[in-house]
Coordinates of C-alpha atoms in Angstrom, one line a residue:
Chain A
M486 CA -7.7 3.5 22.9
E487 CA -8.3 1.8 19.6
R488 CA -11.1 -0.7 19.0
N489 CA -11.1 -3.0 16.0
I490 CA -14.4 -4.6 15.1
M491 CA -14.9 -7.2 12.4
M492 CA -18.4 -8.2 11.2
A493 CA -19.1 -11.1 9.0
G494 CA -21.9 -13.0 7.4
F495 CA -23.4 -13.6 4.0
G496 CA -24.8 -11.1 1.6
G497 CA -28.3 -10.0 2.5
Q498 CA -27.9 -10.1 6.2
G499 CA -27.2 -6.5 6.4
V500 CA -23.6 -6.9 7.6
M501 CA -22.3 -3.8 5.6
T502 CA -25.3 -1.7 6.8
M503 CA -24.6 -2.8 10.4
G504 CA -20.9 -1.7 10.1
K505 CA -21.7 1.5 8.3
L506 CA -24.4 2.4 10.8
L507 CA -22.0 2.0 13.7
A508 CA -19.3 4.0 11.9
E509 CA -21.4 6.8 10.5
A510 CA -23.2 7.3 13.8
T511 CA -19.8 7.5 15.6
C512 CA -18.7 10.1 13.0
D513 CA -21.8 12.2 13.4
A514 CA -22.2 12.1 17.2
T515 CA -18.7 12.0 18.6
D516 CA -15.3 13.5 18.1
L517 CA -13.7 10.0 17.8
K518 CA -11.7 8.9 14.7
V519 CA -13.5 6.2 12.8
S520 CA -13.1 4.1 9.7
F521 CA -15.2 1.6 7.8
F522 CA -13.9 -0.8 5.2
P523 CA -16.1 -3.3 3.3
S524 CA -14.9 -6.6 1.8
Y525 CA -17.1 -8.8 -0.2
G526 CA -17.1 -11.5 -2.8
A527 CA -18.6 -11.1 -6.3
A528 CA -22.1 -12.4 -5.4
M529 CA -24.4 -9.9 -3.8
R530 CA -26.9 -12.2 -2.0
G531 CA -25.6 -15.3 -0.5
G532 CA -21.9 -14.4 -1.1
T533 CA -19.5 -13.7 1.7
A534 CA -19.7 -10.3 3.2
N535 CA -17.5 -8.8 5.9
C536 CA -16.5 -5.4 7.0
F537 CA -14.2 -3.7 9.4
V538 CA -14.8 -0.8 11.7
V539 CA -12.1 0.9 13.7
I540 CA -13.0 3.4 16.4
S541 CA -10.1 5.3 18.1
D542 CA -9.3 8.5 20.0
D543 CA -6.0 8.6 17.9
E544 CA -5.3 8.5 14.2
I545 CA -6.2 5.2 12.6
G546 CA -3.6 3.2 10.8
A547 CA -4.8 0.2 8.9
P548 CA -8.6 0.2 8.4
V549 CA -8.3 -3.6 8.0
C550 CA -7.2 -5.7 11.0
Y551 CA -7.0 -9.5 11.5
N552 CA -6.4 -9.2 15.2
V553 CA -9.6 -7.7 16.6
E554 CA -11.1 -6.9 19.9
D555 CA -14.6 -7.7 18.7
L556 CA -15.9 -10.2 16.1
I557 CA -19.6 -10.4 15.1
V558 CA -20.5 -13.5 13.2
M559 CA -23.9 -13.8 11.5
N560 CA -23.5 -17.2 10.0
G561 CA -21.6 -20.5 10.5
P562 CA -18.9 -20.2 7.8
S563 CA -17.9 -16.8 9.3
L564 CA -17.3 -18.4 12.7
H565 CA -14.9 -20.9 11.2
A566 CA -13.2 -18.4 9.0
F567 CA -12.6 -15.7 11.5
L568 CA -12.6 -17.1 15.1
K569 CA -8.8 -17.2 15.0
N570 CA -8.8 -13.4 14.4
V571 CA -10.1 -12.5 17.9
K572 CA -7.6 -11.3 20.4
P573 CA -7.4 -13.4 23.6
G574 CA -9.8 -11.8 26.0
G575 CA -11.8 -10.4 23.1
N576 CA -15.5 -10.6 22.4
L577 CA -17.3 -12.9 20.0
F578 CA -20.9 -12.1 19.2
I579 CA -22.9 -14.9 17.5
N580 CA -26.2 -15.1 15.8
S581 CA -27.2 -18.2 17.7
T582 CA -30.2 -19.0 15.4
I583 CA -27.9 -20.3 12.7
V584 CA -24.5 -20.4 14.3
T585 CA -24.8 -23.6 16.3
D586 CA -21.4 -25.2 16.0
P587 CA -19.3 -25.4 19.2
I588 CA -16.8 -22.6 19.7
D589 CA -13.4 -24.2 20.2
R590 CA -11.7 -21.4 22.0
D591 CA -12.1 -20.7 25.7
D592 CA -10.1 -17.4 25.8
V593 CA -12.8 -15.3 24.3
N594 CA -16.1 -13.9 25.7
V595 CA -19.0 -15.4 23.8
I596 CA -22.2 -13.3 23.6
S597 CA -25.0 -15.1 21.8
A598 CA -28.3 -13.8 20.6
P599 CA -30.8 -15.5 18.2
V600 CA -31.1 -12.4 16.1
T601 CA -32.5 -14.2 13.0
Q602 CA -35.4 -15.7 15.0
M603 CA -36.0 -12.5 16.9
A604 CA -36.3 -10.5 13.7
L605 CA -38.8 -13.0 12.4
D606 CA -40.7 -12.9 15.6
M607 CA -40.8 -9.1 15.4
G608 CA -42.3 -9.4 11.8
N609 CA -39.3 -7.6 10.4
D610 CA -36.9 -10.2 9.1
R611 CA -34.5 -7.6 7.9
A612 CA -33.9 -6.2 11.3
L613 CA -31.5 -8.9 12.5
N614 CA -28.5 -6.6 11.9
V615 CA -30.0 -3.8 13.9
I616 CA -30.7 -6.2 16.8
M617 CA -27.2 -7.5 16.7
L618 CA -25.8 -4.0 16.7
G619 CA -27.9 -3.4 19.8
V620 CA -26.4 -6.6 21.4
Y621 CA -22.9 -5.3 20.5
V622 CA -23.4 -1.8 21.9
G623 CA -25.3 -3.1 25.0
Y624 CA -22.4 -5.4 25.8
T625 CA -19.4 -3.2 25.0
D626 CA -20.6 0.4 25.4
A627 CA -18.3 1.0 22.4
V628 CA -20.4 4.1 21.8
P629 CA -23.4 5.5 23.8
E630 CA -26.7 3.9 22.6
E631 CA -28.1 7.4 21.8
V632 CA -25.5 7.7 19.1
I633 CA -26.9 4.7 17.3
I634 CA -30.5 5.8 17.8
K635 CA -29.6 9.1 16.2
G636 CA -27.9 7.1 13.4
I637 CA -31.0 5.1 12.8
E638 CA -33.1 8.3 12.7
H639 CA -30.7 9.8 10.2
K640 CA -30.5 6.6 8.0
F641 CA -34.3 6.4 7.7
E642 CA -35.1 10.1 7.6
N643 CA -36.7 9.7 4.2
K644 CA -38.7 6.6 5.4
P645 CA -39.8 7.8 8.9
K646 CA -42.2 4.8 9.2
L647 CA -39.2 2.6 9.6
I648 CA -37.6 4.5 12.5
P649 CA -39.8 3.1 15.4
P650 CA -39.4 -0.6 14.5
N651 CA -35.7 -0.3 14.0
V652 CA -35.2 1.6 17.2
D653 CA -37.3 -1.1 18.9
A654 CA -35.2 -3.8 17.4
F655 CA -32.0 -2.0 18.5
K656 CA -33.3 -1.7 22.1
K657 CA -34.2 -5.4 22.2
G658 CA -30.6 -6.1 21.3
I659 CA -29.3 -3.7 23.9
E660 CA -31.2 -5.6 26.6
I661 CA -29.7 -8.9 25.5
G662 CA -26.2 -7.4 25.4
R663 CA -26.6 -5.8 28.9
A664 CA -27.9 -9.1 30.3
Q665 CA -24.9 -11.0 29.3
K666 CA -22.4 -8.4 30.6
K667 CA -20.3 -9.8 33.4
Chain B
M390 CA -15.3 23.8 12.7
A391 CA -17.2 22.8 9.6
E392 CA -19.4 19.8 10.0
R393 CA -17.7 16.4 9.3
V394 CA -19.5 13.9 7.1
F395 CA -18.8 10.2 6.7
M396 CA -17.8 9.5 3.1
K397 CA -16.3 6.8 1.0
G398 CA -12.9 7.7 -0.5
C399 CA -14.2 7.6 -4.1
E400 CA -17.3 9.6 -3.4
A401 CA -15.2 12.2 -1.5
I402 CA -12.9 12.5 -4.5
A403 CA -15.8 13.1 -6.8
E404 CA -17.4 15.7 -4.5
A405 CA -14.1 17.5 -4.0
G406 CA -13.8 17.6 -7.8
V407 CA -17.2 19.2 -8.1
R408 CA -16.4 21.7 -5.4
A409 CA -13.1 22.5 -7.1
G410 CA -15.0 23.6 -10.2
C411 CA -14.9 20.5 -12.3
R412 CA -17.7 20.7 -14.8
F413 CA -16.8 17.9 -17.2
F414 CA -16.1 14.3 -16.3
A415 CA -15.7 11.4 -18.6
G416 CA -14.8 7.9 -17.5
Y417 CA -15.3 4.2 -18.0
P418 CA -16.2 1.7 -15.2
I419 CA -13.5 -0.3 -13.5
T420 CA -13.2 -1.6 -9.9
P421 CA -12.3 -0.2 -7.4
Q422 CA -13.1 3.3 -8.6
N423 CA -16.7 2.9 -9.9
E424 CA -18.1 5.1 -7.2
I425 CA -16.3 8.1 -8.7
P426 CA -18.1 8.1 -12.1
E427 CA -21.3 6.9 -10.4
Y428 CA -21.2 10.0 -8.1
F429 CA -20.4 12.3 -11.0
A430 CA -23.3 10.9 -13.0
R431 CA -25.7 11.8 -10.2
R432 CA -24.0 15.1 -9.2
M433 CA -23.1 16.8 -12.5
P434 CA -26.7 17.6 -13.5
E435 CA -27.2 19.3 -10.2
V436 CA -24.4 21.8 -10.9
G437 CA -24.9 22.2 -14.6
G438 CA -21.9 20.1 -15.5
V439 CA -21.5 17.3 -18.0
F440 CA -20.9 13.6 -17.2
V441 CA -20.2 11.2 -20.0
Q442 CA -19.6 7.5 -19.6
G443 CA -17.3 6.9 -22.5
E444 CA -17.4 3.7 -24.6
S445 CA -13.8 3.0 -23.4
E446 CA -10.9 4.5 -21.4
V447 CA -9.4 5.7 -24.7
A448 CA -12.6 7.5 -25.6
S449 CA -12.9 8.9 -22.1
V450 CA -9.4 10.4 -21.9
N451 CA -9.8 11.9 -25.3
M452 CA -13.0 13.5 -24.3
L453 CA -11.2 14.9 -21.2
Y454 CA -8.6 16.3 -23.6
G455 CA -11.3 17.9 -25.7
A456 CA -13.1 19.3 -22.8
A457 CA -10.0 20.8 -21.3
A458 CA -9.1 22.4 -24.6
T459 CA -12.3 24.5 -24.3
G460 CA -11.1 25.8 -21.0
T461 CA -13.7 23.8 -18.9
P462 CA -12.3 22.4 -15.7
A463 CA -12.2 18.7 -16.4
M464 CA -11.4 15.5 -14.6
S465 CA -11.4 11.8 -15.0
S466 CA -10.5 8.7 -13.0
S467 CA -9.7 5.1 -13.6
S468 CA -7.7 2.2 -12.1
S469 CA -4.3 0.7 -13.0
C470 CA -5.0 -1.2 -16.3
G471 CA -7.5 1.5 -17.2
I472 CA -4.9 4.1 -16.5
S473 CA -2.5 2.4 -18.9
L474 CA -5.1 3.1 -21.6
Y475 CA -5.0 6.8 -20.6
S476 CA -1.3 7.0 -21.5
E477 CA -1.7 8.4 -25.0
G478 CA -4.4 10.9 -24.1
V479 CA -2.6 12.2 -21.0
S480 CA 0.6 12.6 -23.1
Y481 CA -1.3 14.6 -25.6
C482 CA -2.8 16.8 -22.8
A483 CA 0.8 17.4 -21.5
S484 CA 2.0 18.2 -25.0
A485 CA -0.9 20.6 -25.5
R486 CA -0.3 22.1 -22.0
L487 CA -3.9 21.4 -20.8
P488 CA -4.9 21.6 -17.2
V489 CA -6.5 18.2 -16.6
V490 CA -6.9 16.3 -13.3
Y491 CA -7.1 12.6 -13.1
V492 CA -7.1 10.0 -10.4
N493 CA -5.7 6.5 -10.3
V494 CA -7.3 4.3 -7.7
Q495 CA -4.7 1.5 -7.9
R496 CA -5.5 -2.1 -8.0
G497 CA -3.3 -5.1 -8.7
G498 CA -1.1 -5.6 -11.7
P499 CA 0.6 -6.1 -14.1
G500 CA -2.0 -6.8 -16.8
I501 CA -5.6 -6.8 -15.7
G502 CA -4.3 -7.6 -12.1
A503 CA -6.6 -8.2 -9.2
I504 CA -9.6 -6.0 -8.4
Q505 CA -8.3 -5.6 -4.9
P506 CA -6.1 -2.7 -3.7
A507 CA -2.4 -2.4 -4.5
Q508 CA 0.3 0.3 -5.0
Q509 CA 1.6 -1.3 -8.2
D510 CA 1.7 1.8 -10.4
Y511 CA 4.3 4.0 -8.7
L512 CA 6.9 4.1 -11.4
Q513 CA 4.4 4.6 -14.1
A514 CA 2.7 7.4 -12.2
T515 CA 5.9 9.3 -11.3
K516 CA 8.2 8.6 -14.2
A517 CA 6.4 7.9 -17.4
S518 CA 2.6 8.1 -17.5
G519 CA 2.8 8.3 -21.3
N520 CA 5.4 8.7 -24.1
G521 CA 7.5 11.7 -24.6
G522 CA 9.2 12.4 -21.3
F523 CA 6.6 14.8 -19.9
R524 CA 6.3 15.2 -16.1
M525 CA 3.4 15.8 -13.8
I526 CA 2.8 16.7 -10.2
V527 CA 1.6 13.5 -8.6
L528 CA -0.2 13.7 -5.2
A529 CA -0.5 10.7 -2.9
P530 CA -3.2 10.9 -0.2
A531 CA -3.1 8.7 2.9
T532 CA -6.6 9.5 4.2
V533 CA -10.0 10.2 2.8
Q534 CA -9.6 13.8 4.0
E535 CA -6.4 14.1 2.0
C536 CA -8.2 12.8 -1.0
V537 CA -10.6 15.7 -0.7
D538 CA -7.9 18.3 -0.1
M539 CA -5.6 17.0 -2.8
V540 CA -8.2 16.7 -5.6
Y541 CA -9.2 20.3 -4.7
E542 CA -5.7 21.5 -4.9
A543 CA -4.9 19.5 -8.0
F544 CA -7.2 21.8 -10.0
E545 CA -5.3 24.8 -8.8
L546 CA -2.0 23.2 -9.6
A547 CA -3.1 22.1 -13.1
Q548 CA -4.4 25.5 -13.9
R549 CA -1.4 27.2 -12.5
D550 CA 1.0 25.2 -14.8
N551 CA -1.3 24.3 -17.6
N552 CA -0.3 20.7 -17.1
P553 CA -2.0 17.4 -16.1
V554 CA -2.0 16.6 -12.4
L555 CA -2.4 13.0 -11.1
V556 CA -3.9 12.0 -7.8
L557 CA -2.4 8.6 -7.0
T558 CA -4.4 6.6 -4.5
D559 CA -5.4 2.9 -4.0
G560 CA -8.3 0.6 -3.6
V561 CA -8.2 0.7 0.2
I562 CA -8.5 4.5 0.5
G563 CA -11.0 4.6 -2.4
T564 CA -13.2 2.0 -0.8
M565 CA -13.0 2.9 2.9
M566 CA -15.2 5.4 4.7
E567 CA -13.9 8.1 7.0
P568 CA -15.1 11.5 8.4
V569 CA -14.2 14.4 6.1
V570 CA -14.7 18.1 6.2
L571 CA -15.5 19.3 2.7
P572 CA -14.0 22.5 1.1
P573 CA -16.2 25.4 -0.1
M574 CA -18.0 25.1 -3.4
K575 CA -16.4 27.2 -6.2
T576 CA -19.1 29.6 -7.4
D577 CA -20.2 30.1 -11.0
E578 CA -18.2 33.3 -11.0
D579 CA -15.1 31.4 -9.8
I580 CA -15.5 29.0 -12.7
K581 CA -16.0 31.8 -15.1
A582 CA -12.8 33.3 -13.9
M583 CA -11.0 30.0 -14.4
K584 CA -12.2 29.8 -18.0
A585 CA -11.3 33.4 -18.6
K586 CA -7.7 32.8 -17.6
F587 CA -7.6 30.1 -20.3
A588 CA -9.5 32.2 -22.9
D589 CA -6.5 33.1 -25.1
K590 CA -5.8 29.4 -25.7
A591 CA -9.2 27.8 -25.5
C592 CA -10.9 26.3 -28.5
T593 CA -14.2 28.0 -28.2
G594 CA -15.6 27.5 -31.7
H595 CA -15.4 29.1 -35.1
E596 CA -17.6 32.1 -34.4
P597 CA -16.8 35.0 -34.2
C598 CA -13.3 34.4 -35.3
K599 CA -12.2 33.2 -31.8
Q600 CA -10.8 29.9 -33.0
H601 CA -7.7 28.8 -31.2
F602 CA -5.7 25.6 -31.5
C603 CA -4.5 23.5 -28.7
F604 CA -1.8 21.7 -30.6
P605 CA -0.3 18.6 -29.2
G606 CA 3.2 20.1 -29.1
S607 CA 4.1 21.9 -32.2
V608 CA 5.3 20.7 -35.6
G609 CA 8.9 20.8 -36.7
T610 CA 11.4 22.7 -34.6
G611 CA 8.5 24.0 -32.5
Q612 CA 8.5 20.8 -30.6
E613 CA 11.9 21.5 -29.1
I614 CA 10.8 25.0 -28.1
A615 CA 7.7 23.5 -26.4
N616 CA 9.8 20.9 -24.6
K617 CA 12.2 23.6 -23.3
E618 CA 9.2 25.6 -22.1
A619 CA 7.8 22.6 -20.3
E620 CA 11.2 21.9 -18.7
K621 CA 11.3 25.4 -17.4
M622 CA 7.9 24.8 -15.7
Y623 CA 9.1 21.5 -14.2
A624 CA 12.1 23.4 -12.7
T625 CA 9.8 25.5 -10.7
W626 CA 8.4 22.5 -8.7
D627 CA 11.1 22.5 -6.0
K628 CA 8.6 24.7 -4.0
D629 CA 5.8 22.1 -4.5
V630 CA 7.7 19.2 -2.9
R631 CA 5.7 18.0 0.1
V632 CA 6.8 15.5 2.6
E633 CA 5.7 14.6 6.1
K634 CA 8.5 13.8 8.6
Y635 CA 7.1 12.0 11.5
L636 CA 9.3 11.6 14.6
T637 CA 12.4 11.6 12.5
D638 CA 14.6 14.0 14.6
D639 CA 16.1 11.3 16.8
A640 CA 15.1 8.3 14.7
E641 CA 17.4 5.4 14.2
I642 CA 14.9 3.4 12.1
I643 CA 13.1 5.2 9.4
F644 CA 10.0 3.9 7.6
A645 CA 9.5 5.1 4.0
A646 CA 6.0 4.9 2.8
Y647 CA 3.2 6.7 0.9
G648 CA -0.5 6.5 0.8
I649 CA -2.2 3.6 2.6
S650 CA 1.2 2.1 3.5
A651 CA 2.1 5.3 5.3
R652 CA -0.9 5.3 7.6
I653 CA -0.2 1.7 8.6
S654 CA 3.5 2.5 9.1
R655 CA 2.6 5.5 11.3
A656 CA 0.7 3.2 13.7
V657 CA 3.7 0.9 13.9
V658 CA 6.1 3.8 14.6
K659 CA 3.9 4.7 17.5
Q660 CA 3.9 1.1 18.8
L661 CA 7.7 0.9 18.5
R662 CA 8.1 4.3 20.2
A663 CA 6.0 3.0 23.1
E664 CA 8.6 0.2 23.4
G665 CA 11.4 2.8 23.5
I666 CA 12.6 2.1 19.9
K667 CA 13.6 5.3 18.1
A668 CA 11.5 4.9 15.0
G669 CA 10.2 7.5 12.6
M670 CA 8.7 7.9 9.2
I671 CA 9.2 9.9 6.0
R672 CA 6.1 10.1 3.9
P673 CA 6.3 11.6 0.5
I674 CA 3.0 13.5 -0.1
T675 CA 4.1 14.6 -3.6
V676 CA 5.6 11.4 -5.1
S677 CA 6.4 13.6 -8.0
P678 CA 8.3 15.9 -7.5
F679 CA 9.9 13.4 -5.0
P680 CA 11.2 14.7 -1.7
Y681 CA 14.8 13.4 -2.3
E682 CA 16.2 16.0 0.2
A683 CA 14.2 14.5 3.1
F684 CA 16.2 11.2 2.6
S685 CA 19.6 12.6 1.4
S686 CA 19.8 15.0 4.3
L687 CA 19.4 12.3 7.0
D688 CA 22.2 12.0 9.5
F689 CA 23.5 8.5 8.6
N690 CA 25.5 8.3 11.8
Q691 CA 22.2 8.3 13.6
V692 CA 19.9 6.5 11.1
K693 CA 20.8 2.8 11.1
G694 CA 18.3 1.5 8.6
I695 CA 15.3 2.3 6.4
L696 CA 12.2 0.1 5.9
D697 CA 10.5 0.8 2.6
V698 CA 6.8 -0.2 3.0
E699 CA 4.8 -0.7 -0.2
M700 CA 1.9 -2.7 -1.5
S701 CA 4.0 -3.6 -4.6
I702 CA 6.2 -6.5 -5.5
P703 CA 8.8 -5.7 -6.7
A704 CA 9.1 -2.5 -4.7
Q705 CA 9.0 0.6 -6.8
M706 CA 9.4 3.7 -4.6
R707 CA 12.6 2.0 -3.5
W708 CA 14.2 3.4 -6.7
D709 CA 13.7 6.9 -5.5
I710 CA 14.9 6.2 -2.0
D711 CA 18.0 4.5 -3.3
H712 CA 18.7 7.5 -5.5
A713 CA 18.6 9.7 -2.4
V714 CA 20.3 7.4 0.1
Q715 CA 23.2 6.3 -2.2
G716 CA 24.0 3.3 -0.2
R717 CA 24.7 5.2 3.1
C718 CA 22.5 2.8 5.2
P719 CA 20.8 -0.5 4.7
I720 CA 17.3 -0.4 3.1
N721 CA 14.9 -3.3 3.8
E722 CA 11.5 -3.8 2.1
C723 CA 8.1 -4.8 3.6
R724 CA 5.8 -5.6 0.7
R725 CA 2.5 -7.2 -0.3
S726 CA 1.0 -7.5 -3.7
G727 CA -1.8 -9.0 -5.8
G728 CA -4.6 -7.7 -3.7
Q729 CA -3.1 -8.8 -0.4
L730 CA -3.4 -5.9 2.1
L731 CA -0.6 -4.9 4.4
T732 CA -1.6 -5.1 8.1
N733 CA -0.1 -3.5 11.2
D734 CA 1.3 -6.9 12.2
Q735 CA 3.1 -7.5 8.9
V736 CA 4.7 -4.0 9.0
L737 CA 5.7 -4.6 12.6
E738 CA 7.3 -7.9 11.7
G739 CA 9.3 -6.2 8.9
A740 CA 10.4 -3.6 11.4
R741 CA 11.5 -6.2 13.9
Q742 CA 13.6 -7.9 11.3
L743 CA 15.3 -4.6 10.3
I744 CA 15.9 -3.8 14.0
K745 CA 17.5 -7.2 14.5
E746 CA 19.8 -6.6 11.6
V747 CA 20.9 -3.1 12.3
L748 CA 20.4 -2.0 15.9

């Protein structure tokens, strides 16, 4: 089984970190094949940023795929640019704080979470990506949630203060993802 | 099994170089290979090696030339238009029979090209990376793990032959991250032994009377002798030809692809097999020396067509495939260029077109 995930937003929203966290944690804690491919414009903050993660039990071909099972959009322009790339029956995760346009497809599952607002409410405005990763994992079970928690602990091993708030943020996301599961 | 770590292609290339014994790196920034010099800049001080950011590609490759002349395991990297600027220096290294390793993380071309990935330098890499008709072993990894293994091996091959070795990869593999298992670190004793093997040639300074010259070729009639010696060395490379034949035994449709295009083709072969179509793939792992035999020995009563898959327009590896196939079956091309990435769907579409035409 191969799972292609595309994540998109603008620079500064932690899109790359979200993809890398998912991919690296999968590498460290499972035997699955996994790849991460970043794609971004020339501007760092405010520019376009998207990345691709492929998780598979078999060898991975292209690390870039425009026909994905899962699409995560963190901002409005990404929705319009990439909605067409979701397979029929695939999953669309939206950051509903700022992605407010109607979704003109009825053959995809829409999972929405106001992750920008949630991060602000938690007093940790940078955690929106970790919350969204929680929503994703909670909904799809693409990898066990412990795998990501280990990944967070590993990522912040030099800044241990940041582990509990990020694990909390991730768990909040998990709850939302689970709640929207059919 | 050793622990797997999640690494970016470029960083894995650099770490493999360090582990292979590289203790001198010079380079000049260019996308999409900047993480290689960046990694060396951080890593070399930890292992007592030297990192220099040259003022240009020309300066960097000539520093590589100089470092190798002292017997120090040395490496460099650049991308496409940067590699063009390496031509003179690499030709001099070949002429002086110096064991340098360098990496081309290909981007678009010709000219300055696009910063996005491409496979636009095949003919340059395999046929004429500089003036004078010298040849090199050129390795083409298709995964981040192969980047690691091939850079490691490149040092062994370069030192075996006293000749430059090129690792030819592209901006997808250089930029993507995958799990890798890293090879063991060469010890200081290992590196001392590498240098000792080169001691009778190395320029180690004026004192105490241990000066040697690494001439670029030789003057006068010596040049012809040197070229004949090099030719003898090239003739030993039959044993170094490496190729992967994937599901070719009963294949009627053969994909021909290297590097990033090969890993995409493999996925498409699997998909076609699931549909009952007898597809297979020949993947040159050494693009120089090229595995002509893998193509020329195909049973053309069985093989109905070949699909050459490359991120290059016009196609370049096509020349080598043509040379081996000699018109015995149709060859179609599936290509992208200018920073446009090949996807599974495009390769599948190319395959369906070929199938329609020949099956």
